[in-house]
Every structure is written in structure tokens, then in C-alpha cells.
């Protein structure tokens, strides 16, 4: 078992804010953002074994892959 602690900064695009608030309200972080981030992290981290995650190069690869996927939206 590997525990991971991450911090993600995000913003809601202005053109989508009204639609998100009307449909989801303020729970959009709990309902959409957190599950989406967890999914990306899980998919990328499971590409490595736990020993590899202690290597700086591996962590950088994983971080880069997660950054790329999160910036697609």
C-alpha cells in the first residue's frame, strides 16, 4: 500500500462557471474535481512499483504525466 499526498491548484473557467453553479452548485469540488484527480493519480501511479516511487526520476515522470493529463481540460 502506498499513501500519496498531493496538492492541486485549479480554476473554473469563467465561461463554465454559471453552468456549473446552476447544475452542481458549490459541491463541484467534491463531486467532480476530487474523483477526477484521484482517478488520474491512481492510473499514473500504478504504472510504477512502490520502490520506484522513492526515486526522484520516477516521481518526476509521474508528476509530468499527471500534469499533462490534468491540463488537457
Coordinates of C-alpha atoms in Angstrom, one line a residue:
X1 CA 0.0 0.0 0.0
X2 CA 1.3 3.4 -0.9
X3 CA -0.1 6.6 0.5
X4 CA 0.3 9.7 -1.6
X5 CA -0.3 13.3 -0.6
X6 CA -0.8 15.8 -3.4
X7 CA -1.9 19.4 -3.8
X8 CA -3.6 20.5 -7.0
X9 CA -4.4 24.1 -8.0
X10 CA -7.2 24.6 -10.4
X11 CA -9.6 27.2 -11.6
X12 CA -13.1 27.1 -13.0
X13 CA -13.2 28.7 -16.5
X14 CA -15.3 31.8 -16.4
X15 CA -17.4 30.6 -19.4
X16 CA -18.4 27.4 -17.5
X17 CA -18.9 28.9 -14.0
X18 CA -22.6 29.8 -14.4
X19 CA -23.4 26.3 -15.9
X20 CA -21.5 24.5 -13.1
X21 CA -23.1 26.5 -10.3
X22 CA -26.6 26.1 -11.8
X23 CA -26.3 22.3 -12.1
X24 CA -24.0 21.3 -9.3
X25 CA -23.7 24.3 -7.1
X26 CA -20.7 24.5 -4.7
X27 CA -20.2 20.8 -4.4
X28 CA -18.4 20.6 -7.7
X29 CA -15.1 20.1 -6.0
X30 CA -16.4 17.0 -4.1
X31 CA -18.5 15.7 -7.0
X32 CA -16.2 16.3 -10.0
X33 CA -12.7 17.6 -9.2
X34 CA -11.6 15.2 -6.4
X35 CA -12.8 12.0 -8.1
X36 CA -11.3 13.1 -11.4
X37 CA -7.9 13.9 -9.8
X38 CA -8.0 10.6 -7.8
X39 CA -8.6 8.7 -11.0
X40 CA -5.6 10.3 -12.8
X41 CA -3.3 9.9 -9.8
X42 CA -4.3 6.2 -9.4
X43 CA -3.8 5.5 -13.1
X44 CA -0.4 7.1 -13.3
X45 CA 1.0 5.9 -10.0
X46 CA 0.1 2.3 -10.7
X47 CA 2.5 2.3 -13.6
X48 CA 5.3 2.1 -11.1
X49 CA 6.1 -0.2 -8.2
X50 CA 6.4 1.3 -4.7
X51 CA 10.2 1.1 -4.7
X52 CA 10.4 3.1 -7.9
X53 CA 8.3 5.9 -6.4
X54 CA 11.2 6.7 -4.0
X55 CA 13.4 7.6 -6.9
X56 CA 13.4 11.3 -7.9
X57 CA 13.3 10.5 -11.6
X58 CA 10.3 8.3 -11.3
X59 CA 8.4 10.9 -9.2
X60 CA 9.2 13.5 -11.8
X61 CA 7.9 11.2 -14.6
X62 CA 4.7 10.5 -12.7
X63 CA 4.2 14.2 -11.9
X64 CA 4.8 15.2 -15.5
X65 CA 2.2 12.6 -16.7
X66 CA -0.3 13.8 -14.2
X67 CA 0.3 17.5 -15.1
X68 CA -0.2 16.7 -18.8
X69 CA -3.5 14.9 -18.2
X70 CA -4.9 17.5 -15.8
X71 CA -4.0 20.3 -18.2
X72 CA -6.0 18.7 -21.0
X73 CA -9.2 20.0 -19.6

